[in-house]
C-alpha positions as a printed Julia matrix, in Angstrom:
418×3 Matrix{Float64}:
 -179.22  -48.27  -187.3
 -178.57  -48.64  -190.93
 -175.46  -46.72  -190.7
 -172.59  -47.11  -188.22
 -171.92  -43.9   -186.37
 -168.21  -43.13  -186.36
 -166.59  -40.23  -184.54
 -165.05  -37.87  -187.06
 -162.03  -37.04  -184.92
 -161.2   -40.7   -184.4
 -161.44  -41.44  -188.11
 -159.19  -38.54  -189.01
 -156.57  -39.47  -186.45
 -156.4   -43.13  -187.32
 -156.8   -43.19  -191.08
 -153.52  -41.42  -191.7
 -151.53  -43.55  -189.28
 -152.22  -47.25  -189.31
 -154.41  -47.63  -192.4
 -157.09  -49.4   -190.35
 -159.92  -48.21  -188.17
 -160.92  -49.18  -184.64
 -164.45  -50.27  -183.78
 -166.33  -47.2   -182.56
 -169.85  -47.07  -181.14
 -171.85  -43.87  -181.05
 -170.01  -40.76  -179.94
 -170.6   -40.08  -176.23
 -172.14  -36.66  -175.61
 -172.01  -34.96  -172.21
 -175.46  -33.46  -172.71
 -178.42  -33.41  -175.07
 -177.86  -31.55  -178.36
 -179.47  -28.19  -179.13
 -182.98  -28.22  -180.59
 -181.96  -25.56  -183.16
 -180.26  -27.08  -186.24
 -177.32  -25.29  -187.87
 -178.16  -23.11  -190.86
 -175.32  -24.01  -193.23
 -176.11  -27.57  -194.28
 -176.97  -28.26  -197.94
 -180.46  -29.3   -199.03
 -181.17  -32.57  -200.78
 -184.05  -31.98  -203.17
 -185.69  -35.37  -203.51
 -185.72  -38.98  -202.31
 -184.51  -40.15  -198.92
 -181.23  -39.97  -197.0
 -180.55  -43.49  -195.72
 -176.93  -43.38  -194.53
 -174.43  -40.84  -193.2
 -170.75  -41.13  -192.3
 -167.87  -38.72  -191.69
 -164.25  -39.02  -192.82
 -162.05  -36.22  -191.57
 -163.69  -32.92  -192.55
 -166.08  -34.5   -195.04
 -169.66  -35.67  -194.51
 -170.79  -38.41  -196.91
 -174.49  -39.1   -197.48
 -176.14  -42.02  -199.25
 -179.72  -42.74  -200.28
 -182.05  -42.69  -203.26
 -181.87  -38.96  -204.08
 -180.73  -37.32  -207.32
 -180.04  -33.63  -206.62
 -178.63  -31.26  -204.0
 -178.33  -27.51  -203.54
 -176.31  -25.37  -201.17
 -177.65  -23.88  -197.94
 -179.13  -20.77  -199.61
 -180.98  -23.0   -202.1
 -178.96  -21.83  -205.07
 -176.72  -23.72  -207.47
 -178.53  -27.08  -207.71
 -176.25  -29.97  -208.65
 -176.91  -33.53  -209.74
 -175.76  -36.08  -207.17
 -177.31  -39.5   -207.63
 -177.3   -41.85  -204.61
 -174.1   -40.41  -203.07
 -172.81  -36.95  -202.2
 -170.18  -35.37  -199.97
 -169.89  -31.94  -198.37
 -167.68  -29.97  -196.01
 -168.4   -30.81  -192.36
 -167.76  -27.2   -191.31
 -169.67  -25.07  -193.81
 -171.74  -27.44  -195.97
 -169.94  -26.76  -199.25
 -170.81  -29.57  -201.66
 -167.73  -31.5   -202.8
 -167.03  -32.62  -206.37
 -167.24  -36.27  -205.21
 -169.76  -37.86  -207.61
 -169.25  -41.58  -208.32
 -171.72  -43.14  -210.76
 -173.95  -45.82  -209.23
 -177.06  -47.32  -210.79
 -179.0   -47.91  -207.58
 -179.56  -46.56  -204.08
 -177.08  -46.58  -201.18
 -178.41  -47.94  -197.88
 -175.23  -48.12  -195.78
 -171.92  -46.27  -195.4
 -168.79  -46.78  -193.33
 -165.55  -44.77  -193.22
 -162.44  -46.32  -194.68
 -158.77  -45.66  -194.12
 -156.73  -43.26  -196.24
 -159.58  -41.01  -197.36
 -162.02  -43.68  -198.51
 -165.55  -44.84  -197.75
 -167.41  -48.13  -198.08
 -170.86  -48.05  -199.65
 -173.52  -50.74  -199.56
 -176.9   -50.82  -201.24
 -178.96  -52.08  -204.16
 -176.68  -50.9   -206.99
 -175.2   -53.25  -209.6
 -172.51  -51.11  -211.18
 -170.02  -48.52  -209.91
 -168.49  -46.1   -212.4
 -169.62  -48.4   -215.2
 -168.02  -51.53  -213.7
 -170.08  -54.44  -212.37
 -169.75  -54.49  -208.57
 -173.05  -55.36  -206.99
 -174.07  -54.06  -203.59
 -170.59  -53.26  -202.2
 -167.9   -50.75  -203.11
 -164.93  -48.88  -201.7
 -164.49  -45.38  -203.09
 -161.89  -42.62  -202.92
 -163.24  -39.36  -201.54
 -160.69  -37.46  -203.62
 -162.18  -38.35  -206.99
 -164.98  -40.93  -206.5
 -162.93  -43.68  -208.11
 -163.19  -47.33  -207.1
 -160.29  -48.22  -204.81
 -158.02  -50.7   -206.61
 -157.94  -54.16  -205.08
 -161.33  -54.07  -203.34
 -163.45  -56.47  -205.38
 -166.29  -57.69  -203.15
 -169.68  -58.13  -204.83
 -172.94  -59.75  -203.7
 -174.99  -62.14  -205.82
 -178.42  -60.49  -205.44
 -180.5   -58.47  -203.01
 -178.82  -55.63  -201.18
 -176.49  -54.5   -198.39
 -178.26  -52.65  -195.56
 -175.61  -52.35  -192.85
 -171.82  -51.82  -192.77
 -169.27  -51.51  -189.97
 -165.48  -51.46  -189.85
 -163.28  -52.79  -187.06
 -159.56  -52.78  -187.66
 -158.86  -54.7   -190.85
 -162.36  -56.21  -190.91
 -165.48  -55.03  -192.71
 -168.9   -56.39  -191.68
 -171.77  -56.35  -194.18
 -175.4   -57.3   -193.6
 -178.43  -57.35  -195.87
 -180.45  -59.75  -198.02
 -177.73  -61.47  -200.08
 -176.85  -65.16  -200.02
 -173.35  -65.01  -201.5
 -170.44  -62.58  -201.48
 -167.93  -62.97  -204.31
 -169.23  -66.48  -204.91
 -168.89  -67.59  -201.26
 -172.1   -68.68  -199.5
 -172.97  -66.2   -196.75
 -176.6   -65.73  -195.78
 -177.34  -62.07  -195.0
 -174.07  -61.5   -193.06
 -170.39  -61.59  -194.0
 -167.06  -60.46  -192.63
 -164.59  -59.26  -195.23
 -161.01  -58.12  -195.48
 -161.31  -54.34  -195.39
 -158.52  -53.9   -197.96
 -159.4   -56.54  -200.54
 -163.02  -57.44  -199.83
 -162.09  -61.11  -199.57
 -164.6   -63.13  -197.56
 -163.37  -64.28  -194.13
 -163.44  -68.05  -194.52
 -163.88  -68.79  -190.82
 -166.68  -66.32  -190.1
 -170.11  -67.74  -190.95
 -173.05  -67.18  -188.61
 -175.24  -69.62  -190.6
 -178.37  -67.53  -190.11
 -181.7   -69.12  -190.99
 -185.31  -68.0   -191.09
 -187.7   -70.88  -190.66
 -190.99  -70.1   -192.37
 -189.71  -66.76  -193.71
 -189.4   -65.91  -197.42
 -185.76  -64.91  -196.9
 -183.28  -64.13  -194.16
 -182.64  -60.41  -193.8
 -180.3   -58.4   -191.6
 -182.19  -55.13  -191.31
 -179.57  -53.43  -189.15
 -176.64  -54.25  -186.9
 -174.37  -52.57  -184.38
 -170.79  -53.32  -183.43
 -169.76  -52.96  -179.78
 -167.12  -50.33  -178.91
 -164.41  -52.95  -178.47
 -165.32  -54.71  -181.7
 -165.93  -58.0   -179.9
 -169.71  -58.2   -180.22
 -172.1   -57.72  -183.11
 -175.84  -57.44  -182.5
 -178.11  -58.19  -185.47
 -181.73  -57.15  -185.95
 -183.83  -58.63  -188.71
 -185.75  -61.5   -190.27
 -183.91  -64.26  -188.42
 -185.25  -67.2   -186.45
 -182.19  -69.39  -185.75
 -178.4   -69.29  -185.6
 -176.84  -72.7   -186.22
 -180.13  -74.3   -185.17
 -180.45  -72.3   -181.93
 -183.58  -70.15  -181.69
 -182.85  -66.43  -181.79
 -186.03  -64.61  -182.9
 -185.2   -61.3   -184.64
 -182.34  -60.21  -182.33
 -178.97  -61.99  -182.33
 -175.75  -61.35  -180.39
 -172.52  -62.73  -181.86
 -169.04  -62.88  -180.37
 -166.7   -61.5   -183.03
 -163.34  -61.14  -181.29
 -161.99  -64.46  -182.58
 -161.65  -66.12  -185.98
 -165.2   -67.52  -186.01
 -168.74  -66.23  -185.59
 -169.72  -67.49  -182.13
 -173.26  -67.25  -180.8
 -173.08  -65.28  -177.54
 -174.54  -66.6   -174.31
 -176.92  -63.64  -174.38
 -180.43  -63.62  -175.75
 -183.94  -62.32  -175.4
 -187.23  -63.91  -176.35
 -189.03  -60.56  -176.1
 -189.31  -60.41  -179.89
 -190.75  -63.88  -180.17
 -194.17  -62.23  -179.94
 -195.74  -61.21  -183.24
 -197.03  -57.88  -184.45
 -198.8   -57.51  -187.78
 -198.52  -60.8   -189.65
 -197.3   -59.04  -192.78
 -193.94  -58.3   -191.14
 -191.19  -60.92  -191.51
 -189.4   -58.76  -188.95
 -190.63  -55.68  -187.16
 -187.21  -54.67  -185.83
 -185.82  -51.66  -187.69
 -182.77  -50.33  -185.83
 -180.31  -51.18  -183.07
 -177.43  -49.35  -181.4
 -174.95  -49.91  -178.58
 -174.33  -47.34  -175.88
 -170.91  -45.64  -176.15
 -169.58  -47.79  -173.29
 -171.19  -50.99  -174.61
 -173.11  -51.64  -171.38
 -176.52  -51.63  -173.04
 -178.21  -51.49  -176.4
 -181.48  -50.04  -177.68
 -183.78  -51.55  -180.32
 -186.5   -49.67  -182.24
 -189.41  -51.26  -184.07
 -192.41  -50.94  -186.34
 -195.3   -53.41  -186.31
 -198.68  -51.66  -186.73
 -200.09  -53.01  -183.47
 -199.72  -51.3   -180.12
 -200.36  -51.86  -176.43
 -198.51  -51.85  -173.11
 -197.71  -55.57  -173.31
 -196.27  -55.46  -176.83
 -192.96  -54.43  -178.36
 -194.47  -53.22  -181.63
 -193.68  -49.55  -182.39
 -191.35  -49.12  -179.43
 -187.84  -48.32  -178.27
 -186.48  -50.83  -175.74
 -183.28  -50.93  -173.7
 -181.46  -54.2   -172.96
 -178.42  -54.59  -170.72
 -175.52  -56.37  -172.39
 -173.86  -57.6   -169.18
 -174.65  -61.02  -167.79
 -175.52  -64.24  -169.58
 -178.66  -66.07  -170.62
 -182.08  -64.55  -171.15
 -182.53  -60.78  -170.91
 -185.75  -58.82  -170.59
 -186.04  -55.15  -171.54
 -184.9   -52.71  -168.86
 -187.49  -50.27  -170.13
 -189.86  -49.87  -173.07
 -191.07  -46.6   -174.57
 -194.2   -46.85  -176.75
 -195.19  -44.54  -179.6
 -198.8   -45.7   -179.59
 -198.77  -47.37  -182.99
 -196.32  -45.39  -185.18
 -193.03  -46.68  -186.57
 -189.53  -45.94  -185.3
 -186.81  -46.58  -187.91
 -183.58  -45.27  -186.4
 -181.82  -44.96  -183.05
 -178.63  -43.31  -181.81
 -177.37  -43.75  -178.25
 -175.01  -41.07  -176.93
 -175.05  -41.75  -173.18
 -176.9   -38.53  -172.37
 -179.81  -39.44  -174.65
 -181.36  -42.13  -176.82
 -182.42  -40.37  -180.01
 -185.23  -42.05  -181.96
 -186.69  -41.18  -185.33
 -189.51  -42.41  -187.51
 -192.98  -41.14  -188.3
 -194.15  -41.3   -184.71
 -196.39  -38.62  -183.24
 -195.87  -39.39  -179.56
 -193.6   -41.05  -177.0
 -194.54  -42.28  -173.5
 -197.72  -43.64  -175.11
 -198.33  -47.3   -174.13
 -202.12  -46.93  -174.17
 -202.43  -45.06  -177.46
 -203.64  -46.69  -180.67
 -202.78  -44.18  -183.38
 -203.92  -41.74  -180.72
 -202.59  -40.0   -177.63
 -203.24  -42.17  -174.59
 -202.81  -41.18  -170.94
 -199.36  -39.65  -170.35
 -198.44  -39.34  -174.03
 -196.1   -36.5   -175.02
 -195.95  -35.02  -178.51
 -192.7   -35.82  -180.33
 -193.45  -35.62  -184.08
 -190.88  -37.46  -186.18
 -187.96  -37.22  -183.76
 -187.42  -37.39  -180.02
 -185.01  -38.18  -177.22
 -185.41  -40.68  -174.38
 -183.68  -40.64  -171.01
 -181.36  -43.7   -171.06
 -181.96  -44.36  -167.36
 -185.71  -43.89  -166.89
 -186.87  -44.72  -170.4
 -189.09  -41.63  -170.41
 -189.08  -38.91  -173.05
 -186.69  -36.03  -172.44
 -187.94  -32.45  -172.89
 -185.99  -32.13  -176.19
 -188.64  -31.63  -178.9
 -187.36  -29.89  -182.05
 -190.05  -31.55  -184.24
 -189.77  -32.5   -187.91
 -192.2   -33.11  -190.74
 -192.93  -36.79  -190.29
 -193.06  -38.26  -193.79
 -191.92  -41.88  -193.78
 -189.32  -41.16  -191.15
 -185.73  -40.64  -190.04
 -183.55  -43.28  -191.7
 -180.12  -42.18  -190.48
 -178.51  -40.68  -187.39
 -174.85  -39.85  -186.93
 -173.38  -38.62  -183.64
 -170.1   -36.68  -183.89
 -168.2   -34.44  -181.45
 -170.02  -31.44  -182.91
 -173.56  -32.77  -182.66
 -176.18  -35.06  -184.19
 -176.73  -35.48  -187.93
 -180.21  -36.47  -189.09
 -181.18  -37.89  -192.5
 -184.77  -38.42  -193.66
 -187.27  -37.98  -196.49
 -188.72  -34.59  -195.5
 -187.65  -30.93  -195.45
 -188.79  -29.49  -192.11
 -186.45  -29.99  -189.17
 -186.46  -27.95  -185.99
 -189.23  -25.75  -187.47
 -186.92  -24.72  -190.33
 -186.4   -25.76  -193.93
 -183.73  -28.44  -194.12
 -183.92  -30.65  -197.17
 -183.51  -34.24  -195.92
 -180.28  -33.55  -194.03
 -179.59  -31.44  -190.95
 -177.43  -31.23  -187.85
 -178.28  -30.38  -184.25
 -175.12  -28.92  -182.66
 -173.89  -29.38  -179.13
 -175.19  -26.51  -176.96
């Protein structure tokens, strides 16, 4: 996913103690969330929500929107690219930093701060391209954090201890060559000199990390994107790195399942990836236009992370030709979002094939069987869900539309635990 899903309780407990954050995968849920979203969330009035994170009792949302209103659709306020609100009642906070471009990724920081990544060039009038650390108290840039990319954007962020991982389309961070992936000092933004994955994309216009996920112990990072090789070793679109040591080490884990092509216009058709809460498996979601039972275009696929060498998918769930953008794995469910109309649809081609079940815009898959769960709240499809966030209280959903669970919810909503 384009956002890293951090448990709110963990962030609150740690940020006031050690000043650093542990690596956290998606919050484990004992059961599937309710299909009835809470009524008190604010409504974002335009654009798309692309990233969500939680710090303590505050939800932070990033994207390419410009305005928000409270839950009763009164008191519209200008909030360009970033906003924050109370995690308990939806009250919009005064937090309003000035950015000149969209936010694609968020991660919680220590001591009441957040990291933002995106396509912006300035923050509060100061040049700081693509990366920033901001105080939730007043929206100010945190002194001492000075990382900046040379061009392109930042599409994924994750924090583990004193380390910040950033992925996107850049080729330098603060003047240091780093193609599409960098590890930084979480306090200063200084580039980790020993960590360089040396990603390449033979025949591609540029290398791009579309999304990544950090394992629960912080020792593995899985990358999804426009990548063909890592230090000369073939790794088509999906890469597993060992990150526990000082260097970026290519893991003895791989799949060639994404060596197959979909529509030729896609440099990569992978769109999201997430680890299970215990790190034992991961799930990848894709676009790709084409469809069919023997293809991984427009699918969700589970891969085990144990063992070495080549891995095939444990299961594949097909939409029948419609894109999935985001995935969140909570142990009890694999939530997927995009502009799909169906799941369980390997024989569909923009149509419902034998066995297809209707799951417009959002759905949940059984992690064990790979089949759609009964959960079917529905949403207006639009382009699709771009952000999930699992917390102890439920599942946050960010998108570009305003119908969620058969109710009006402008681009942001939350399904609570039952």
